[in-house]
CSV table of C-alpha atoms in Angstrom, one decimal:
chain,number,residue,atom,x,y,z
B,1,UNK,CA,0.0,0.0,0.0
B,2,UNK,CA,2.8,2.1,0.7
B,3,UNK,CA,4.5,1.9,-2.8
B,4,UNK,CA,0.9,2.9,-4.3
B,5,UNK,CA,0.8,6.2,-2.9
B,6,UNK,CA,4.2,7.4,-3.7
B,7,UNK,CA,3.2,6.1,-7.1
B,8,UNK,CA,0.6,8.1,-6.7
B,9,UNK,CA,2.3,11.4,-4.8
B,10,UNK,CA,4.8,11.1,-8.2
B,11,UNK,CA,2.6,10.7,-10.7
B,12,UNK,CA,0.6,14.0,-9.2
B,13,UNK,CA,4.2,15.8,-8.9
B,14,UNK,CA,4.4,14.9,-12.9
B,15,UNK,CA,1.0,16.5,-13.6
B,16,UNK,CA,1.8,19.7,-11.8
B,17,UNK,CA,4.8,19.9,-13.1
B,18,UNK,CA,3.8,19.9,-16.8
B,19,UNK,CA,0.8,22.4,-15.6
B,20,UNK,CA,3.5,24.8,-14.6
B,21,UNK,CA,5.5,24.5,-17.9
B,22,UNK,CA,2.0,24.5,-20.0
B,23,UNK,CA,1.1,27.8,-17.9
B,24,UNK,CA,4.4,29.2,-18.3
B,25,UNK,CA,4.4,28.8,-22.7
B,26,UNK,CA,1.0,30.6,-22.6
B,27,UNK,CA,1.8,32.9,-20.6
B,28,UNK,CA,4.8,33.9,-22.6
B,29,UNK,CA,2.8,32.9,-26.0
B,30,UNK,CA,0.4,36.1,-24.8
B,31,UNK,CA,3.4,38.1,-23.6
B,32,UNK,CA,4.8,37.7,-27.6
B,33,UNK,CA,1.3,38.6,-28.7
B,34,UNK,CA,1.0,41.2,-26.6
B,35,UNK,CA,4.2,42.6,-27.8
B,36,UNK,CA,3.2,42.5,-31.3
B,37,UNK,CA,0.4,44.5,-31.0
């Protein structure tokens, strides 16, 4: 049972990791855009 939830804590760690790159390219995809006009 143990091993399942660090499975479980990594896999979330993963997820909010890749949220905080995705945010991060938006957020500077809208910066560029914002710069063009």
């Amino acid at each position: 049972m143990g091993d399942e939830k660090d499975s479980w804590k990594v896999k979330t760690l993963d997820e909010i990791l890749q949220e905080k790159k995705r945010r991060k390219e938006q957020e500077e995809k809208a910066e560029i855009k914002r710069l063009k006009n």
